[in-house]
Short mmCIF file of C-alpha atoms and ligand atoms in Angstrom, two decimals:
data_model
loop_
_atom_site.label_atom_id
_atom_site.label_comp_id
_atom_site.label_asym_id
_atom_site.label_seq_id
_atom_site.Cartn_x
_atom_site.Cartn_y
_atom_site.Cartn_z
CA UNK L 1 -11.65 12.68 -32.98
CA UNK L 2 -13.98 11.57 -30.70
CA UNK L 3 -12.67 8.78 -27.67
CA UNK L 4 -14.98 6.59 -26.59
CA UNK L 5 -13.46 6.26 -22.62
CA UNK L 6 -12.65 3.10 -21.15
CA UNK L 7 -12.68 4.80 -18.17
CA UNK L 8 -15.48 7.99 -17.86
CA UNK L 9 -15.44 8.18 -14.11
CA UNK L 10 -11.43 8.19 -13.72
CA UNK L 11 -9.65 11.66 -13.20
CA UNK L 12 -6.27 12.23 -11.73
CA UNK L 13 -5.21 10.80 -8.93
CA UNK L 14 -5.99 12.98 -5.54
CA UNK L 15 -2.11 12.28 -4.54
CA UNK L 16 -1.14 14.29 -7.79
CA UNK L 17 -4.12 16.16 -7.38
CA UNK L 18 -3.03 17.16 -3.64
CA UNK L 19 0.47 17.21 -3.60
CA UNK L 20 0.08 19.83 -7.03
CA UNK L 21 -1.78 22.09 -4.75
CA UNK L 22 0.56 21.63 -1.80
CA UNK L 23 3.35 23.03 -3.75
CA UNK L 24 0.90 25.54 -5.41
CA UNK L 25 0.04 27.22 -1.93
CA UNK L 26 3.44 26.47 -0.32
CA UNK L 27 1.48 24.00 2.00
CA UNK L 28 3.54 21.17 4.33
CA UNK L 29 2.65 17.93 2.69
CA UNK L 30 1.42 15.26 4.68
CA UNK L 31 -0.99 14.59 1.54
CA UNK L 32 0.73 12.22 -0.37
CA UNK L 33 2.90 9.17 1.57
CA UNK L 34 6.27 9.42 1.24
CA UNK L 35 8.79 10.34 3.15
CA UNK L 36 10.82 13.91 3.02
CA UNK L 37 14.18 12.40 4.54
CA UNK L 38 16.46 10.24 2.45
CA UNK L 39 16.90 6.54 2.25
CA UNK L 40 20.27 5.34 3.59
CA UNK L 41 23.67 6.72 2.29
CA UNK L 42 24.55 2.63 1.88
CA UNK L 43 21.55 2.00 -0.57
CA UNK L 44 22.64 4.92 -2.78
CA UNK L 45 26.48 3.90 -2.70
CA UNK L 46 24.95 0.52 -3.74
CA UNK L 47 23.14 1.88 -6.19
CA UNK L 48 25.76 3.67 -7.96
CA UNK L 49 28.16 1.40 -7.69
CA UNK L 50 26.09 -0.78 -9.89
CA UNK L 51 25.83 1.80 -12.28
CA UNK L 52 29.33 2.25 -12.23
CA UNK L 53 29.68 -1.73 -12.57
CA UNK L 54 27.74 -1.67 -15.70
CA UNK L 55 24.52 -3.16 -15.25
CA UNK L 56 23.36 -0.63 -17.02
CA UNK L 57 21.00 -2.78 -19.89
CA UNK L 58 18.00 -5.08 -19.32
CA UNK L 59 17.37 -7.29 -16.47
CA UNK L 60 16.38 -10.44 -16.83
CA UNK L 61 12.12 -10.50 -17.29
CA UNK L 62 11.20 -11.73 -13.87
CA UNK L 63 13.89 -9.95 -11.93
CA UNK L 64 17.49 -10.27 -11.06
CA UNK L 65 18.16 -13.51 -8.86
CA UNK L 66 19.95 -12.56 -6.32
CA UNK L 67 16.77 -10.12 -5.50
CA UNK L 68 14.74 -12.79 -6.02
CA UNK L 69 16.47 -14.68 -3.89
CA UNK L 70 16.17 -11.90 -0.92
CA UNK L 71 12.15 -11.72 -1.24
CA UNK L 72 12.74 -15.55 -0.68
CA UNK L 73 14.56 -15.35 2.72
CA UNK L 74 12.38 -12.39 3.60
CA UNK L 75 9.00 -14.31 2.78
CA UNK L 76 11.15 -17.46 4.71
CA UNK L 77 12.56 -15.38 7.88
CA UNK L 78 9.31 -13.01 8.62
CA UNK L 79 6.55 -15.65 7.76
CA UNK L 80 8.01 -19.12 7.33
CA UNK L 81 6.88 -19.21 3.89
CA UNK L 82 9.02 -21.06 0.96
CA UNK L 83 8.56 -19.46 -2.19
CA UNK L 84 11.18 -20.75 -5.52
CA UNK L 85 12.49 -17.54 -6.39
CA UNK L 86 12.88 -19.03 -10.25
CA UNK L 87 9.39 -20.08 -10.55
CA UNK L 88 7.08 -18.09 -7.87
CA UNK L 89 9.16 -14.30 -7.79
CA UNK L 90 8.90 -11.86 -10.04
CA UNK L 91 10.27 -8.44 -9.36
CA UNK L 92 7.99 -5.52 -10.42
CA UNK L 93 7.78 -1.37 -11.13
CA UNK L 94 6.17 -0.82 -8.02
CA UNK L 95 3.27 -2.27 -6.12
CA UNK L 96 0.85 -0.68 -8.25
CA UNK L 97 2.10 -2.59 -11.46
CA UNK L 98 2.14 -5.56 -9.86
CA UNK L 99 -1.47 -5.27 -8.58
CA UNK L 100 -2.18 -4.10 -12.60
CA UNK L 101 -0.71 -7.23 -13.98
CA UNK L 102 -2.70 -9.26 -11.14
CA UNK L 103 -5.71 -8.03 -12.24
CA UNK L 104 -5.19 -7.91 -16.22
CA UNK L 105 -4.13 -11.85 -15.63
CA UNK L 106 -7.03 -12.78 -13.81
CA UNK L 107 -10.37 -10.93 -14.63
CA UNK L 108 -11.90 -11.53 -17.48
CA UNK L 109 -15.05 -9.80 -18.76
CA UNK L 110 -18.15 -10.04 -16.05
CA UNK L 111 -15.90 -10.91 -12.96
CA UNK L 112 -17.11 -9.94 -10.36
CA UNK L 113 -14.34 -8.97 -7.98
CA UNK L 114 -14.32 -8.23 -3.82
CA UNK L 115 -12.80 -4.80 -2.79
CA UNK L 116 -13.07 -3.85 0.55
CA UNK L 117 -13.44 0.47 0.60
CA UNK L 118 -12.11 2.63 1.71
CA UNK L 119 -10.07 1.09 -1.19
CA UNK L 120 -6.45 2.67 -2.29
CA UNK L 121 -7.12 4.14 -5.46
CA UNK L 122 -5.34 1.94 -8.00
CA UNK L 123 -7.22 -1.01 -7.47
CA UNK L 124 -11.14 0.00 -9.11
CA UNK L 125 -9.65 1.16 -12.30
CA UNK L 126 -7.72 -1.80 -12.98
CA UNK L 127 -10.74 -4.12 -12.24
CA UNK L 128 -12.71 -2.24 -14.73
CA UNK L 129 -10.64 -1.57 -17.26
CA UNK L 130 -10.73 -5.24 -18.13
CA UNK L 131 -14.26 -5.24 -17.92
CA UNK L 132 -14.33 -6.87 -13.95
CA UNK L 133 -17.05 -5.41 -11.58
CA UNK L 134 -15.90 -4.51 -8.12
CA UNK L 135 -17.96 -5.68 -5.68
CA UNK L 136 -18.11 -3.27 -2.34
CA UNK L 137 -17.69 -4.34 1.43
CA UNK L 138 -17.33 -1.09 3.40
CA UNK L 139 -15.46 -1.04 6.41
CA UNK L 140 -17.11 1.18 9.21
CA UNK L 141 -14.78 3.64 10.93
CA UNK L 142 -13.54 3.84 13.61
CA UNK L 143 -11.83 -0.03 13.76
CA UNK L 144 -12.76 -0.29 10.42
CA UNK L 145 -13.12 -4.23 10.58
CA UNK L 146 -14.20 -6.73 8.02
CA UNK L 147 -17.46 -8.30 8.75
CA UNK L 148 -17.22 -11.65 7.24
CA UNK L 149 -20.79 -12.66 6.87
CA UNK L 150 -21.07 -9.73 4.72
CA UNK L 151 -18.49 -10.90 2.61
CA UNK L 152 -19.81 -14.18 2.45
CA UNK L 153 -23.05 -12.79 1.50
CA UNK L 154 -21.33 -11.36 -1.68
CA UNK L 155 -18.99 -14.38 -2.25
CA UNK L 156 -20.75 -16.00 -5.52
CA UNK L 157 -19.14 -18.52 -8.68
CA UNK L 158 -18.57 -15.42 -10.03
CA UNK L 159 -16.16 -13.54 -7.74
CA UNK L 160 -12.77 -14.36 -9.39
CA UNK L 161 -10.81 -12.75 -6.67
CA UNK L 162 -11.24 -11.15 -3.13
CA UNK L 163 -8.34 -7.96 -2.61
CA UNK L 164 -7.11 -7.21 0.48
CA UNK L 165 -5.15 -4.73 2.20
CA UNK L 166 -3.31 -5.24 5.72
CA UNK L 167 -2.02 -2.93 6.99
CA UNK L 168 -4.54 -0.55 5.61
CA UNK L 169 -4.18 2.67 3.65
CA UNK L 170 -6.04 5.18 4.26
CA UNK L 171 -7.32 3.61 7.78
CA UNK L 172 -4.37 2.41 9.43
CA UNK L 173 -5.54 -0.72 10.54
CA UNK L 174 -4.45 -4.32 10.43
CA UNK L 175 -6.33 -7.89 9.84
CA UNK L 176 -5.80 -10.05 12.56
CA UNK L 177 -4.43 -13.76 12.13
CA UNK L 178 -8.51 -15.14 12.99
CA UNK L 179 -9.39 -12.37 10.13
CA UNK L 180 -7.60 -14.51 8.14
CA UNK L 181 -8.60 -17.83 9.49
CA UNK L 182 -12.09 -16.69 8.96
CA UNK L 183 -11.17 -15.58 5.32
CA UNK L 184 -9.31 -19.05 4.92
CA UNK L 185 -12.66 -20.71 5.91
CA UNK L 186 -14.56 -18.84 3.31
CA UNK L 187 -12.43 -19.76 0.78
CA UNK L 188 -12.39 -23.11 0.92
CA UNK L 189 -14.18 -25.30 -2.06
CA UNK L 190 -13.97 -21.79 -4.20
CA UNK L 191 -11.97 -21.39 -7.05
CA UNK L 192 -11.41 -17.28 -5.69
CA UNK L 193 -7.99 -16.06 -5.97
CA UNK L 194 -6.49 -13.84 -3.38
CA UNK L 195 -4.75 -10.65 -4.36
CA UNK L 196 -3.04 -9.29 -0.85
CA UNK L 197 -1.88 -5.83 -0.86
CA UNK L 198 1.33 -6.14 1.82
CA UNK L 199 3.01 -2.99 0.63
CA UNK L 200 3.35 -1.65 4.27
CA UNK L 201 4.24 -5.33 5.69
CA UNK L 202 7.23 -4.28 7.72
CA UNK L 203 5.01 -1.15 9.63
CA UNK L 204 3.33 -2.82 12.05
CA UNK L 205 2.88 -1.81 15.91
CA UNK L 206 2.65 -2.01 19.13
CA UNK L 207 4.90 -5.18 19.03
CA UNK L 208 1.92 -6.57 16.45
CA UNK L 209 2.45 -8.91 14.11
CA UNK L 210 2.16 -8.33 10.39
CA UNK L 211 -0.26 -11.25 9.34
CA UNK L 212 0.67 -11.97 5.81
CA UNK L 213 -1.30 -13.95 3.93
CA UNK L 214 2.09 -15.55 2.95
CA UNK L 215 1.48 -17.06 6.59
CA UNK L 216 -1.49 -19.47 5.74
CA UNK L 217 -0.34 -21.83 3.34
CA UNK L 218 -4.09 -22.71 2.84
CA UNK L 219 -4.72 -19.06 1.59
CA UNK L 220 -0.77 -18.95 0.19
CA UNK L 221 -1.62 -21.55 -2.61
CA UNK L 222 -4.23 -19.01 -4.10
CA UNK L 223 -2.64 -15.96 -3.68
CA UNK L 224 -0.89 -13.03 -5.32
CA UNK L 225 1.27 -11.26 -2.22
CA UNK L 226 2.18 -7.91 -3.28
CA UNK L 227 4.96 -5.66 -1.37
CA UNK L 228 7.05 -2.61 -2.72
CA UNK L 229 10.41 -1.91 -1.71
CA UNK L 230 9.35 1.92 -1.75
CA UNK L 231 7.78 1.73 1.50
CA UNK L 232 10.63 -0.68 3.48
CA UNK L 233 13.67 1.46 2.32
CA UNK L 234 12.23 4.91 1.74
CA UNK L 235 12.59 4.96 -2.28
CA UNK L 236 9.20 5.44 -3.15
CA UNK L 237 10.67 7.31 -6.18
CA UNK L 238 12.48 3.66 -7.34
CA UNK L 239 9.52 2.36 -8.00
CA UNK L 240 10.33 -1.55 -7.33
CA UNK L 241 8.30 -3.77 -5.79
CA UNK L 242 7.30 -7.77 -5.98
CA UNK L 243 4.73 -10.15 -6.06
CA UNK L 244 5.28 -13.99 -4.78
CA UNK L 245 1.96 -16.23 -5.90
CA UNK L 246 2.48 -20.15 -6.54
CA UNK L 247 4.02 -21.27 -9.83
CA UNK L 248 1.35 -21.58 -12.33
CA UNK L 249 -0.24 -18.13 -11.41
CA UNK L 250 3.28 -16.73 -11.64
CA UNK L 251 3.75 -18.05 -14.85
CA UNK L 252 0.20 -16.57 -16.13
CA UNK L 253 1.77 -13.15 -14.05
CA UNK L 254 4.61 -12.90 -15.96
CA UNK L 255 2.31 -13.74 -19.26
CA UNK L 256 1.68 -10.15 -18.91
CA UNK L 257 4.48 -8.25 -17.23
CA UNK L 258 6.66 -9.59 -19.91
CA UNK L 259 4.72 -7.54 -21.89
CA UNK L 260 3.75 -3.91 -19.51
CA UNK L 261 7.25 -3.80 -18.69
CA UNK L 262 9.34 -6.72 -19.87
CA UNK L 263 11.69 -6.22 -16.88
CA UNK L 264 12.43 -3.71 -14.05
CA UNK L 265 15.54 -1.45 -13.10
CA UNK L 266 18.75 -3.48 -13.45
CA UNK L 267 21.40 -1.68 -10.82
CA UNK L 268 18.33 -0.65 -8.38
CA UNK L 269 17.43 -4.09 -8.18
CA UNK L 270 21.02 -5.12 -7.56
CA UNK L 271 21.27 -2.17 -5.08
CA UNK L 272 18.10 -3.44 -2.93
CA UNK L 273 19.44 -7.28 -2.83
CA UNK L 274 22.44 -6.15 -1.01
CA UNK L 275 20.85 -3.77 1.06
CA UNK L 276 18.14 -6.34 2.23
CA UNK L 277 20.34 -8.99 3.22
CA UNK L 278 20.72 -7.58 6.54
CA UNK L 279 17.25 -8.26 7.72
CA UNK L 280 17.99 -5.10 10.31
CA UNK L 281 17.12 -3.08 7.23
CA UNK L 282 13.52 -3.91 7.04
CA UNK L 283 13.20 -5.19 10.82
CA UNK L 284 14.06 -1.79 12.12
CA UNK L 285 11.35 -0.04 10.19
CA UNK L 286 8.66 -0.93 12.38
CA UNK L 287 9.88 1.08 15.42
CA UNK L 288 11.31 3.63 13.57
CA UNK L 289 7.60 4.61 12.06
CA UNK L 290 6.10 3.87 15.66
CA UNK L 291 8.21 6.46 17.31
CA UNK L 292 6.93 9.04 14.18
CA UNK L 293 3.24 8.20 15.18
CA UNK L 294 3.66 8.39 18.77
CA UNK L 295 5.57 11.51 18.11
CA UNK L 296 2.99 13.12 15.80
CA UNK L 297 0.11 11.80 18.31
CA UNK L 298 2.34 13.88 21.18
CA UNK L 299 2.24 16.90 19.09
CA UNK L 300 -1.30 17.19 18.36
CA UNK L 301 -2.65 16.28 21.69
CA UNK L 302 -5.46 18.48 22.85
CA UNK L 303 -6.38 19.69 19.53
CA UNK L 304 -9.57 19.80 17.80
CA UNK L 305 -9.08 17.29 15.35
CA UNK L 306 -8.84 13.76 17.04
CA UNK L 307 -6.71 10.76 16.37
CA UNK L 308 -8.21 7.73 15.75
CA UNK L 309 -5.88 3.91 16.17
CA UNK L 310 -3.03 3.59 13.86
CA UNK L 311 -2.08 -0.06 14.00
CA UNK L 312 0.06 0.24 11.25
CA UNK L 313 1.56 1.82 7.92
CA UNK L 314 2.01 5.37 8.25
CA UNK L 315 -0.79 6.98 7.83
CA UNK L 316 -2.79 8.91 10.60
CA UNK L 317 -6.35 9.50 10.38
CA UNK L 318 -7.88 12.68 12.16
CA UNK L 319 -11.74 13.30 13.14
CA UNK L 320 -12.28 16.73 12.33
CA UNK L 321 -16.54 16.73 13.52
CA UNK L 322 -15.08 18.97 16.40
CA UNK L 323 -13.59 21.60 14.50
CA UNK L 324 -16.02 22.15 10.96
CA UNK L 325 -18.86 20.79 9.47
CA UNK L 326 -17.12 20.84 5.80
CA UNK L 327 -16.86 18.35 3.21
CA UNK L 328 -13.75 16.23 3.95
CA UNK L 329 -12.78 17.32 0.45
CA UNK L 330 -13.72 21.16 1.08
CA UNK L 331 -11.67 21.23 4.32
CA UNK L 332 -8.43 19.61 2.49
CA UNK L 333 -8.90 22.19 -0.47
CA UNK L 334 -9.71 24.55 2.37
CA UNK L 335 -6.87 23.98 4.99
CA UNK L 336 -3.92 23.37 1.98
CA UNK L 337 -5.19 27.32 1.28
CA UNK L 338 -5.43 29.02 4.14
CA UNK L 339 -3.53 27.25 6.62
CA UNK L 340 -0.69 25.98 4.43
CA UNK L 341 -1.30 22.33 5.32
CA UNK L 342 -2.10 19.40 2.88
CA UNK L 343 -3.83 16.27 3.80
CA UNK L 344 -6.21 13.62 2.26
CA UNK L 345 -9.86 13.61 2.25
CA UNK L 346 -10.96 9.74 3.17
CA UNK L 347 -13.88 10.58 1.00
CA UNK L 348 -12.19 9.51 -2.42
CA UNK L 349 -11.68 6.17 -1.16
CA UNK L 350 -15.11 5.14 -1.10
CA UNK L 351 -17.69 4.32 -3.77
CA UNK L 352 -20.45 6.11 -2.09
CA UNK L 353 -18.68 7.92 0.89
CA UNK L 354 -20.38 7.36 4.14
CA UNK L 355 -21.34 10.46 6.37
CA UNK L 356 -17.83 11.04 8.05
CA UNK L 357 -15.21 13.85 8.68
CA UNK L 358 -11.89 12.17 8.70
CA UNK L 359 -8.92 13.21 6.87
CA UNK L 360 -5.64 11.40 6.32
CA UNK L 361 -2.20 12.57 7.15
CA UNK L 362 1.21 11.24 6.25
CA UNK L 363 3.84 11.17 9.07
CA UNK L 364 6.65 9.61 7.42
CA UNK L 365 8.26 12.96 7.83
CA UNK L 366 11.11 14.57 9.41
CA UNK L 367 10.17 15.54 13.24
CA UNK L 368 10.28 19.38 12.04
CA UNK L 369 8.08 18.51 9.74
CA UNK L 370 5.30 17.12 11.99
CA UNK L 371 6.05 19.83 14.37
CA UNK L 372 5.26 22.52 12.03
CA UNK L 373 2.38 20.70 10.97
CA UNK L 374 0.97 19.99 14.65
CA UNK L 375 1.93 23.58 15.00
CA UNK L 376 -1.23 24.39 12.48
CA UNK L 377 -3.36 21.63 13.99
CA UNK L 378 -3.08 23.18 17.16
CA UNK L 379 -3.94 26.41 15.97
CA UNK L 380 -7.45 25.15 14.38
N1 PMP B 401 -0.80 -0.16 -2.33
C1 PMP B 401 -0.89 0.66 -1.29
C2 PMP B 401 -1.82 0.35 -0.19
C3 PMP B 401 -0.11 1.82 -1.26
O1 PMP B 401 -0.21 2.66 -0.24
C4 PMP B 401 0.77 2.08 -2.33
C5 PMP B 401 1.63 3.29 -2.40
N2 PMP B 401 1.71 4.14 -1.63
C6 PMP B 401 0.83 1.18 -3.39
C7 PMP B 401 0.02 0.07 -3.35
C8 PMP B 401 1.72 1.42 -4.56
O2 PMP B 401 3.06 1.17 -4.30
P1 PMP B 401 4.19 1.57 -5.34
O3 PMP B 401 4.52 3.00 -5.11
O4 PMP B 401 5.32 0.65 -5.04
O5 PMP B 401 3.63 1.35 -6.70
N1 LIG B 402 0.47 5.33 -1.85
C1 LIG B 402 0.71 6.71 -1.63
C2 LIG B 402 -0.40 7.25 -0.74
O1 LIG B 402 -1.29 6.54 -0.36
C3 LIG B 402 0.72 7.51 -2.89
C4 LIG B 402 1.20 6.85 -4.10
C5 LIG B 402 0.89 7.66 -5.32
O2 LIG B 402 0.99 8.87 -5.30
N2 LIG B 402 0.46 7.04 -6.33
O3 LIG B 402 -0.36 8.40 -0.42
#
């Protein structure tokens, strides 16, 4: 039979991709993000316990409530935002479904939609799939800011939706509250949604802080705010996440996740509201990932490859033009090999990469971890 692709250009995923050849050549992984230390023995006695309870069948479509209700206070305590966790919640399987169902609900065939690259990888193939066109802004390394007048520039009746990313993966960055402003100016009189990609909401340093979108009630009332639990608690392997958008877009949201997924993990879901009720459970993360940069930053001082700023999420980029004059790609193939270290090229983020020699490495890891890894940095 032949298939016809829907998507041509799509392969696998370079965290699959990656991690596969991490394990392959024994590498340490700071490839793919996720942490290689457990979440807390509470959430897992949670977890069970709920198991154990019974809620072992379907949860209700948009979510349990009292989960719902927890995104509510969060969205209320961290940004002063009031979102009806009936009408304007919905609990998904991860960020990256519920940045799928954002797209499948809104673009339409011809849309033009505004990406800003480097671009995390899920968010191209779900524009196109439904027959969108992503529209590129590049953001320059090494502050990797938006320029706004380019944006308006591309801002037309046709651009159903500008996504956005703070803090940023791969870069590390962060939009500041008059990024927003300035977005919030452009989108007045336009009928552009907002999809905002706050996965990484609570890792945000240098006593910084995290400018959600949920923040600017303005931007708010066109908005899809999407955040997975994965990142706050260390379950990346849950896969649970949410997205908080007004009530009618929530209702054409859930058009479609009724039908992807119908519902998400009952007892996890339980697990997390209890868990997240103590706000020190999500308020704590941001230190606790500062003290991994600043001690990964300690480690590799002195060495070739050069830090640039991590504002946020945890993700450190390194300038390797000191050390080779590879391929981003051909030096992460290259150092996973020889030198038993994975990391990810910033090249696969872009459209059209820019000439630039930066790779990406995880540090949500244990401190013997990063040692042994700074341990091979040094070395280079
Ligand atoms: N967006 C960004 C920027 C991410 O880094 C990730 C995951 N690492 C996701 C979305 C997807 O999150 P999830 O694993 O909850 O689907
Ligand atoms: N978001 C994680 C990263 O950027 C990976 C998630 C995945 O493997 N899909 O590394």
């Amino acid at each position: 039979m032949q298939f016809s692709s829907k998507l041509p250009q799509v392969g696998t995923t370079i965290f699959s991709t990656m991690s596969a050849l991490a394990r392959e050549h024994q590498a340490i992984n700071l490839s793919q993000g996720f942490p290689d230390f457990d979440c807390h023995p509470q959430l897992l006695a949670l977890a069970t316990h709920y198991m154990k309870q019974g809620f072992n069948q379907y949860a209700p479509m948009p979510g349990v409530m009292p989960l719902r209700e927890t995104v509510a206070h969060l969205l209320y305590n961290c940004y002063g935002a009031n979102y009806n966790p009936d009408t304007e919640i919905t609990i998904t399987a991860g960020a990256t479904q519920g940045i799928y169902t954002t797209l499948a609900s809104l673009v339409k065939s011809g849309d033009e939609v505004i990406v800003f690259q480097p671009a995390y990888d899920c968010y191209v193939p779900a524009i196109e799939v439904h027959g969108g066109i992503p529209v590129y802004c590049t953001l320059k390394a090494p502050h990797f800011t938006i320029d706004w007048q380019e944006v308006q520039q591309k801002l037309n009746a046709n651009t159903r939706a500008i996504l956005i990313n703070s803090p940023h993966n791969p870069s590390g960055t962060t939009l500041s509250e008059n990024d927003l402003r300035q977005l919030q100016t452009l989108l007045q009189n336009t009928n552009t949604f907002l999809i905002s990609d706050e996965v990484y909401e609570h890792t945000v340093f240098d006593e910084q802080l995290h400018q959600s979108v949920a923040r600017f009630p303005d931007l708010a009332a066109r908005a899809f705010i999407i955040s997975s639990f994965g990142k706050t608690v260390h379950t990346t392997g849950w896969k649970i996440g949410y997205v908080a958008a007004p009530a009618p877009l929530t209702q054409e949201f859930r058009k479609l996740h009724q039908f992807l997924v119908f519902a998400v993990n009952h007892p996890l879901q339980l697990a997390l509201s209890d868990f997240l009720n103590d706000a020190s459970n999500y308020n704590e993360l941001k230190i606790f990932y500062q003290n991994k940069r600043d001690f990964f930053l300690k480690q590799i001082q002195g060495a070739k490859l050069k830090p640039l700023h991590t504002a946020g999420t945890y993700f450190q980029l390194l300038d390797y033009s000191a050390y080779s004059e590879a391929s981003d790609t051909e030096l992460a193939i290259r150092l996973t090999k020889e030198q038993k270290l994975a990391a990810i090229p910033l090249s696969v983020f872009y459209k059209t990469p820019p000439p630039q020699q930066l790779l990406r490495f995880c540090f949500a890891k244990k401190e013997e971890t990063l040692e042994k890894a700074a341990e091979i940095i040094q070395r280079l």
